[in-house]
């Protein structure tokens, strides 16, 4: 039989829900409860119970009951040995206690190979309403004991089902007066019940044994035995066997066969269903049994009896030869582990006076008379004849769905009621009583049908009511309706918080959110919780506090919403905004592409060229060097597959080499386009300095107030005097001016001035080869500047090397304006556009006039173009002076702060100029642009992205 079937049977029987005899007073009860505060050295009181069953077994006295509770439904893993006895008038009782109606019994699981329970040399002991875990050997052993009752035990099958070892109940040869009653013994055991030679007065009654491998009920050399009203199904050996000169009775049993092949786990599938050996035959009486060995005229798969070692295939042949089994029946199929079907020959056909016959069946249901079946049994029972086997057919009582507590939910206190006037029975019996246990600790209410039973739930909680309807003969139907929900006045509050995923060293996955959902107040009242992430995905949450991780598919702002619904249907929500953004992945700079772009041509840079093919890359930080131009123009970087924007990255003129850096969004394929607006060709050299990814652990950005690291004109930084052509100087960057030792990249503004000849500057981490960033480029006498991102090698020296590639000297200036590092307290990047937010020639950005000499222009950079209205602490810009008539430079800085002496874009008359600028943003969301030149200039500003703190809130 399946596990599911046996479990269902266990629930119906209500193990642990009641005892045959009344419990003694609380003074005579020892408590065992391992869920909570307990002590094995205490007195076993309800307020401080024993932790283990053995502790109670060691001190229990006559007349006391040991109540073993398991509200957590976890097993007691121990092998218990009882050596203490009761008396005839004051027995010792061990009982399990189910945590709720219909709940599982308390389970005792053996530790090691010893039985779960051993009764050793005891007398007057009752063990009841316990689950017994599978031990692999004997489960319950009775040795040298007398006056023992094992009632309503539920044995567990092995998982997975084994080959059949051990005995569920073993009685040794020195024990007597042992009753084994109303026990469920599943497959997985070699023997269900087994008595050894010398045992006496062993009663095995109203038990169910399924698929025993070696024998269902086997009594060897047992005198005065009574095997009564048991059901043994699908035995792989003899179902009921008495041998070894045993004596006693075998009555009212059902043994049902099932087709099986011989195997190691099923050694004798064709053995007789009943067997009485030759040395026992003269001392055993057998009658009113059923051999369910198939129906009709089909060949029986196995003998039904072996009497005095002679097999008999039918009940008739047995009776004709031996005189036994005069009222036995066969030639039928019976359902396994359920009551006989209506009109079955098993109903009302047993001997009510059989030794060991009980007044209730294995499910504690009473013996009742089925009026639809003629009584064919015998005996003096006053309620009719019992059915054969362990399960009694009951009157079918139909309880309508509206005979349940209504309303079943509300805010406490509220009143509910149960109708009591419309239950019906299949036998036409009148309904005697309705009994309702409302599940809140109040006493059950029992009354005759008629007026509704009302009840007030005064305390908030979830309650499990039980409705029991009983007919005039004692048949009953117990219904467990859906829970009654008595809610609090206000719905439980909802809370949600989040953070971005980080590593132990502080690297961050800026698109991977970690949500925290704490245990809600009045958690019992919550029906379900759903977390929607704001990107179309959602997750239903289990009970208790939760940690949920979610990877967002793209950078952007998302609203995550926790919706909590309570048992009364009331809904509360909590929201957090997730800025799924990008973390920076430094790339050792190498010039990856040198191409000539024709006039008005487009160069496609694939993902492999710009290293943008890895997970979640949304943008790349590139340096572009333009040279060999035949005409003036500009280069525009933009996302492949999109409409080319009206922005520019590098402005150039004929015969000059210029460079600039820019961050550009990549296509889903990782590709980038580079457009040449000139009327002539231009040669470009492209280097990748870093990537921005929302799905990889990377670095955060820390914008800083510009700090001067080097000025060879004044000796700042330890170097005084112009740097000769072809020479280098070393500059300490990491570990100074607020740049920590773990910085992985620094953002520098570098300037070459008082230049004596044309040239360029290369900036590279000290100790690396071929990894420098070029720029700026200059002509004789020109002041040139560039903002560059320099990937660092923190484990090397934290220094950068500045090399003057000119043949002539130049003074050098360097300022640090920010750094990237593995710390979650920095900012993450959100790419936009590119989009032009200022053009003084057209009025874009609200400024329609040139920026005057030594004048300042305020520019709002937040709240538009996908940039949040608040929380932004830096923006990634490209500044262009398209047609200057004089020389000078622009300074970009945070509004509301002191203007630094930093060159954001140097320009000279007649030459368009451009410069990258990672700029801190003022608290008002504005930046300032200052024209340090002596003439007014037009200014164009392109927005490439913004930085926000790496938080969820």
PDB file of C-alpha atoms in Angstrom, residues 328-520:
ATOM      1  CA  UNK A 328     -15.447 -18.463   7.019  1.00  0.00           C
ATOM      2  CA  UNK A 329     -15.998 -16.670   3.729  1.00  0.00           C
ATOM      3  CA  UNK A 330     -13.837 -16.368   0.655  1.00  0.00           C
ATOM      4  CA  UNK A 331     -14.134 -15.709  -3.038  1.00  0.00           C
ATOM      5  CA  UNK A 332     -14.212 -11.938  -2.642  1.00  0.00           C
ATOM      6  CA  UNK A 333     -12.072  -8.887  -3.128  1.00  0.00           C
ATOM      7  CA  UNK A 334     -11.895  -6.326  -0.358  1.00  0.00           C
ATOM      8  CA  UNK A 335     -10.740  -2.718  -0.426  1.00  0.00           C
ATOM      9  CA  UNK A 336      -7.493  -2.175   1.404  1.00  0.00           C
ATOM     10  CA  UNK A 337      -7.436  -0.001   4.501  1.00  0.00           C
ATOM     11  CA  UNK A 338     -11.011   1.206   4.189  1.00  0.00           C
ATOM     12  CA  UNK A 339     -14.303   0.019   5.602  1.00  0.00           C
ATOM     13  CA  UNK A 340     -16.097  -2.770   3.728  1.00  0.00           C
ATOM     14  CA  UNK A 341     -18.286  -1.463   0.918  1.00  0.00           C
ATOM     15  CA  UNK A 342     -22.002  -1.402   1.477  1.00  0.00           C
ATOM     16  CA  UNK A 343     -23.618  -4.872   1.186  1.00  0.00           C
ATOM     17  CA  UNK A 344     -20.245  -6.615   1.611  1.00  0.00           C
ATOM     18  CA  UNK A 345     -20.302 -10.087   3.151  1.00  0.00           C
ATOM     19  CA  UNK A 346     -17.885  -8.773   5.770  1.00  0.00           C
ATOM     20  CA  UNK A 347     -20.538  -6.533   7.338  1.00  0.00           C
ATOM     21  CA  UNK A 348     -22.333  -7.675  10.509  1.00  0.00           C
ATOM     22  CA  UNK A 349     -21.035 -11.209  10.017  1.00  0.00           C
ATOM     23  CA  UNK A 350     -18.476 -11.661  12.814  1.00  0.00           C
ATOM     24  CA  UNK A 351     -18.628 -13.275  16.214  1.00  0.00           C
ATOM     25  CA  UNK A 352     -19.332 -10.586  18.800  1.00  0.00           C
ATOM     26  CA  UNK A 353     -18.175 -12.909  21.576  1.00  0.00           C
ATOM     27  CA  UNK A 354     -14.776 -13.715  20.077  1.00  0.00           C
ATOM     28  CA  UNK A 355     -11.954 -13.416  22.629  1.00  0.00           C
ATOM     29  CA  UNK A 356     -10.415  -9.963  22.400  1.00  0.00           C
ATOM     30  CA  UNK A 357     -13.245  -8.459  20.349  1.00  0.00           C
ATOM     31  CA  UNK A 358     -13.454  -4.703  21.012  1.00  0.00           C
ATOM     32  CA  UNK A 359     -16.455  -2.407  20.992  1.00  0.00           C
ATOM     33  CA  UNK A 360     -14.685   0.048  18.668  1.00  0.00           C
ATOM     34  CA  UNK A 361     -12.639  -0.440  15.520  1.00  0.00           C
ATOM     35  CA  UNK A 362      -9.107   0.694  14.722  1.00  0.00           C
ATOM     36  CA  UNK A 363     -10.377   4.227  14.150  1.00  0.00           C
ATOM     37  CA  UNK A 364     -12.197   4.201  17.490  1.00  0.00           C
ATOM     38  CA  UNK A 365     -15.505   4.045  15.626  1.00  0.00           C
ATOM     39  CA  UNK A 366     -18.194   1.971  17.395  1.00  0.00           C
ATOM     40  CA  UNK A 367     -19.531  -1.411  16.375  1.00  0.00           C
ATOM     41  CA  UNK A 368     -22.869  -0.580  14.743  1.00  0.00           C
ATOM     42  CA  UNK A 369     -25.659  -2.454  13.020  1.00  0.00           C
ATOM     43  CA  UNK A 370     -25.958  -1.829   9.279  1.00  0.00           C
ATOM     44  CA  UNK A 371     -29.706  -1.974   8.566  1.00  0.00           C
ATOM     45  CA  UNK A 372     -29.047  -2.557   4.873  1.00  0.00           C
ATOM     46  CA  UNK A 373     -27.323  -5.890   5.565  1.00  0.00           C
ATOM     47  CA  UNK A 374     -28.777  -8.941   7.277  1.00  0.00           C
ATOM     48  CA  UNK A 375     -26.952  -9.976  10.453  1.00  0.00           C
ATOM     49  CA  UNK A 376     -25.146 -13.258   9.818  1.00  0.00           C
ATOM     50  CA  UNK A 377     -22.771 -13.170  12.743  1.00  0.00           C
ATOM     51  CA  UNK A 378     -23.255 -14.440  16.214  1.00  0.00           C
ATOM     52  CA  UNK A 379     -22.766 -13.412  19.822  1.00  0.00           C
ATOM     53  CA  UNK A 380     -24.531 -11.326  22.400  1.00  0.00           C
ATOM     54  CA  UNK A 381     -23.536  -7.852  21.265  1.00  0.00           C
ATOM     55  CA  UNK A 382     -26.306  -5.345  21.947  1.00  0.00           C
ATOM     56  CA  UNK A 383     -25.543  -3.053  18.999  1.00  0.00           C
ATOM     57  CA  UNK A 384     -25.486  -5.747  16.382  1.00  0.00           C
ATOM     58  CA  UNK A 385     -22.805  -7.962  14.998  1.00  0.00           C
ATOM     59  CA  UNK A 386     -19.332  -6.554  14.342  1.00  0.00           C
ATOM     60  CA  UNK A 387     -17.830  -6.531  10.869  1.00  0.00           C
ATOM     61  CA  UNK A 388     -14.911  -8.784  10.098  1.00  0.00           C
ATOM     62  CA  UNK A 389     -11.472  -7.200  10.075  1.00  0.00           C
ATOM     63  CA  UNK A 390     -10.173  -4.094  11.804  1.00  0.00           C
ATOM     64  CA  UNK A 391     -12.393  -1.471  10.150  1.00  0.00           C
ATOM     65  CA  UNK A 392     -16.130  -1.242  10.887  1.00  0.00           C
ATOM     66  CA  UNK A 393     -18.566  -0.044   8.271  1.00  0.00           C
ATOM     67  CA  UNK A 394     -20.269   3.092   9.594  1.00  0.00           C
ATOM     68  CA  UNK A 395     -23.391   4.957   8.710  1.00  0.00           C
ATOM     69  CA  UNK A 396     -22.503   7.495   6.030  1.00  0.00           C
ATOM     70  CA  UNK A 397     -23.326  10.888   7.492  1.00  0.00           C
ATOM     71  CA  UNK A 398     -23.495  13.805   5.095  1.00  0.00           C
ATOM     72  CA  UNK A 399     -22.777  17.160   6.638  1.00  0.00           C
ATOM     73  CA  UNK A 400     -23.697  19.999   4.270  1.00  0.00           C
ATOM     74  CA  UNK A 401     -21.081  22.598   3.527  1.00  0.00           C
ATOM     75  CA  UNK A 402     -23.100  25.279   5.277  1.00  0.00           C
ATOM     76  CA  UNK A 403     -23.025  23.360   8.573  1.00  0.00           C
ATOM     77  CA  UNK A 404     -19.751  25.084   9.279  1.00  0.00           C
ATOM     78  CA  UNK A 405     -18.847  28.142  11.359  1.00  0.00           C
ATOM     79  CA  UNK A 406     -20.248  31.200   9.586  1.00  0.00           C
ATOM     80  CA  UNK A 407     -18.927  33.776   9.237  1.00  0.00           C
ATOM     81  CA  UNK A 408     -15.486  32.181   9.279  1.00  0.00           C
ATOM     82  CA  UNK A 409     -13.551  35.420   9.450  1.00  0.00           C
ATOM     83  CA  UNK A 410     -13.817  38.799  11.022  1.00  0.00           C
ATOM     84  CA  UNK A 411     -12.215  41.263  13.388  1.00  0.00           C
ATOM     85  CA  UNK A 412     -12.190  39.945  16.940  1.00  0.00           C
ATOM     86  CA  UNK A 413     -14.429  39.908  18.811  1.00  0.00           C
ATOM     87  CA  UNK A 414     -17.026  38.450  16.452  1.00  0.00           C
ATOM     88  CA  UNK A 415     -19.746  35.824  16.725  1.00  0.00           C
ATOM     89  CA  UNK A 416     -20.056  32.790  14.494  1.00  0.00           C
ATOM     90  CA  UNK A 417     -22.623  30.006  14.380  1.00  0.00           C
ATOM     91  CA  UNK A 418     -22.994  26.420  13.116  1.00  0.00           C
ATOM     92  CA  UNK A 419     -26.268  25.134  11.710  1.00  0.00           C
ATOM     93  CA  UNK A 420     -27.446  21.850  13.249  1.00  0.00           C
ATOM     94  CA  UNK A 421     -30.584  20.854  11.352  1.00  0.00           C
ATOM     95  CA  UNK A 422     -29.719  19.345   7.986  1.00  0.00           C
ATOM     96  CA  UNK A 423     -27.166  16.524   8.288  1.00  0.00           C
ATOM     97  CA  UNK A 424     -28.430  13.243   6.774  1.00  0.00           C
ATOM     98  CA  UNK A 425     -27.488   9.561   6.996  1.00  0.00           C
ATOM     99  CA  UNK A 426     -27.388   6.820   4.408  1.00  0.00           C
ATOM    100  CA  UNK A 427     -29.038   4.363   6.835  1.00  0.00           C
ATOM    101  CA  UNK A 428     -31.914   6.676   7.661  1.00  0.00           C
ATOM    102  CA  UNK A 429     -30.810   6.927  11.262  1.00  0.00           C
ATOM    103  CA  UNK A 430     -31.772  10.071  13.153  1.00  0.00           C
ATOM    104  CA  UNK A 431     -29.033  12.502  14.076  1.00  0.00           C
ATOM    105  CA  UNK A 432     -28.422  12.395  17.810  1.00  0.00           C
ATOM    106  CA  UNK A 433     -25.991  15.220  18.404  1.00  0.00           C
ATOM    107  CA  UNK A 434     -23.919  17.966  16.902  1.00  0.00           C
ATOM    108  CA  UNK A 435     -20.687  18.701  18.722  1.00  0.00           C
ATOM    109  CA  UNK A 436     -18.491  21.680  17.856  1.00  0.00           C
ATOM    110  CA  UNK A 437     -15.023  22.282  19.178  1.00  0.00           C
ATOM    111  CA  UNK A 438     -14.332  25.872  18.153  1.00  0.00           C
ATOM    112  CA  UNK A 439     -10.579  25.360  18.532  1.00  0.00           C
ATOM    113  CA  UNK A 440      -9.885  28.293  20.846  1.00  0.00           C
ATOM    114  CA  UNK A 441      -9.543  26.319  24.052  1.00  0.00           C
ATOM    115  CA  UNK A 442     -13.157  26.617  25.060  1.00  0.00           C
ATOM    116  CA  UNK A 443     -15.077  23.445  25.896  1.00  0.00           C
ATOM    117  CA  UNK A 444     -16.807  21.739  22.959  1.00  0.00           C
ATOM    118  CA  UNK A 445     -20.517  22.473  22.665  1.00  0.00           C
ATOM    119  CA  UNK A 446     -22.732  19.409  22.176  1.00  0.00           C
ATOM    120  CA  UNK A 447     -26.466  19.524  21.599  1.00  0.00           C
ATOM    121  CA  UNK A 448     -29.314  17.858  19.794  1.00  0.00           C
ATOM    122  CA  UNK A 449     -30.131  19.035  16.259  1.00  0.00           C
ATOM    123  CA  UNK A 450     -32.154  22.188  15.972  1.00  0.00           C
ATOM    124  CA  UNK A 451     -30.987  25.598  17.015  1.00  0.00           C
ATOM    125  CA  UNK A 452     -27.614  26.831  15.721  1.00  0.00           C
ATOM    126  CA  UNK A 453     -24.602  26.587  17.982  1.00  0.00           C
ATOM    127  CA  UNK A 454     -23.142  30.061  18.428  1.00  0.00           C
ATOM    128  CA  UNK A 455     -19.771  31.112  19.713  1.00  0.00           C
ATOM    129  CA  UNK A 456     -17.849  34.348  20.189  1.00  0.00           C
ATOM    130  CA  UNK A 457     -14.191  34.522  19.210  1.00  0.00           C
ATOM    131  CA  UNK A 458     -12.791  37.157  21.540  1.00  0.00           C
ATOM    132  CA  UNK A 459      -9.067  36.863  20.952  1.00  0.00           C
ATOM    133  CA  UNK A 460      -7.366  37.391  17.586  1.00  0.00           C
ATOM    134  CA  UNK A 461      -5.959  34.211  16.155  1.00  0.00           C
ATOM    135  CA  UNK A 462      -6.385  31.387  13.639  1.00  0.00           C
ATOM    136  CA  UNK A 463      -8.544  28.592  14.955  1.00  0.00           C
ATOM    137  CA  UNK A 464      -9.244  25.065  13.692  1.00  0.00           C
ATOM    138  CA  UNK A 465     -12.843  24.165  14.512  1.00  0.00           C
ATOM    139  CA  UNK A 466     -14.034  20.557  14.497  1.00  0.00           C
ATOM    140  CA  UNK A 467     -17.655  19.588  13.833  1.00  0.00           C
ATOM    141  CA  UNK A 468     -18.722  16.071  14.836  1.00  0.00           C
ATOM    142  CA  UNK A 469     -22.168  14.743  13.917  1.00  0.00           C
ATOM    143  CA  UNK A 470     -23.290  11.505  15.567  1.00  0.00           C
ATOM    144  CA  UNK A 471     -26.286   9.360  14.694  1.00  0.00           C
ATOM    145  CA  UNK A 472     -28.496   7.412  17.090  1.00  0.00           C
ATOM    146  CA  UNK A 473     -26.332   4.264  16.836  1.00  0.00           C
ATOM    147  CA  UNK A 474     -23.086   6.066  17.583  1.00  0.00           C
ATOM    148  CA  UNK A 475     -21.718   6.367  14.048  1.00  0.00           C
ATOM    149  CA  UNK A 476     -20.162   9.765  13.621  1.00  0.00           C
ATOM    150  CA  UNK A 477     -18.743  11.997  11.000  1.00  0.00           C
ATOM    151  CA  UNK A 478     -16.046  14.471  11.937  1.00  0.00           C
ATOM    152  CA  UNK A 479     -15.523  17.429   9.647  1.00  0.00           C
ATOM    153  CA  UNK A 480     -12.681  19.877   9.965  1.00  0.00           C
ATOM    154  CA  UNK A 481     -13.768  23.062   8.206  1.00  0.00           C
ATOM    155  CA  UNK A 482     -11.434  25.713   6.948  1.00  0.00           C
ATOM    156  CA  UNK A 483      -9.813  27.723   9.688  1.00  0.00           C
ATOM    157  CA  UNK A 484     -11.639  30.521  11.402  1.00  0.00           C
ATOM    158  CA  UNK A 485      -9.709  33.771  11.197  1.00  0.00           C
ATOM    159  CA  UNK A 486     -10.198  36.257  14.001  1.00  0.00           C
ATOM    160  CA  UNK A 487      -8.193  39.267  12.935  1.00  0.00           C
ATOM    161  CA  UNK A 488      -6.737  42.205  14.759  1.00  0.00           C
ATOM    162  CA  UNK A 489      -8.277  45.643  14.374  1.00  0.00           C
ATOM    163  CA  UNK A 490      -5.632  46.782  11.904  1.00  0.00           C
ATOM    164  CA  UNK A 491      -3.971  44.729   9.199  1.00  0.00           C
ATOM    165  CA  UNK A 492      -0.362  43.701   9.907  1.00  0.00           C
ATOM    166  CA  UNK A 493       2.132  46.325   8.827  1.00  0.00           C
ATOM    167  CA  UNK A 494       4.346  45.673   5.827  1.00  0.00           C
ATOM    168  CA  UNK A 495       8.044  46.474   5.590  1.00  0.00           C
ATOM    169  CA  UNK A 496      10.534  46.247   2.750  1.00  0.00           C
ATOM    170  CA  UNK A 497      14.134  47.337   2.423  1.00  0.00           C
ATOM    171  CA  UNK A 498      16.893  46.633  -0.027  1.00  0.00           C
ATOM    172  CA  UNK A 499      20.544  46.908  -0.846  1.00  0.00           C
ATOM    173  CA  UNK A 500      22.741  46.156  -3.811  1.00  0.00           C
ATOM    174  CA  UNK A 501      24.761  42.959  -3.870  1.00  0.00           C
ATOM    175  CA  UNK A 502      28.341  43.395  -2.705  1.00  0.00           C
ATOM    176  CA  UNK A 503      31.376  41.191  -2.228  1.00  0.00           C
ATOM    177  CA  UNK A 504      33.445  40.927   0.911  1.00  0.00           C
ATOM    178  CA  UNK A 505      35.935  43.471  -0.430  1.00  0.00           C
ATOM    179  CA  UNK A 506      33.219  45.974  -1.339  1.00  0.00           C
ATOM    180  CA  UNK A 507      32.753  45.412  -5.053  1.00  0.00           C
ATOM    181  CA  UNK A 508      29.174  45.901  -6.108  1.00  0.00           C
ATOM    182  CA  UNK A 509      26.757  44.383  -8.597  1.00  0.00           C
ATOM    183  CA  UNK A 510      24.790  47.529  -9.264  1.00  0.00           C
ATOM    184  CA  UNK A 511      21.886  45.742 -10.953  1.00  0.00           C
ATOM    185  CA  UNK A 512      21.516  42.943  -8.418  1.00  0.00           C
ATOM    186  CA  UNK A 513      19.209  43.920  -5.566  1.00  0.00           C
ATOM    187  CA  UNK A 514      18.995  42.131  -2.224  1.00  0.00           C
ATOM    188  CA  UNK A 515      15.588  42.688  -0.638  1.00  0.00           C
ATOM    189  CA  UNK A 516      14.903  42.170   3.042  1.00  0.00           C
ATOM    190  CA  UNK A 517      11.379  41.384   4.180  1.00  0.00           C
ATOM    191  CA  UNK A 518      11.248  41.157   7.974  1.00  0.00           C
ATOM    192  CA  UNK A 519       8.837  39.012   9.908  1.00  0.00           C
ATOM    193  CA  UNK A 520       5.648  41.064   9.903  1.00  0.00           C
TER     194      UNK A 520
END
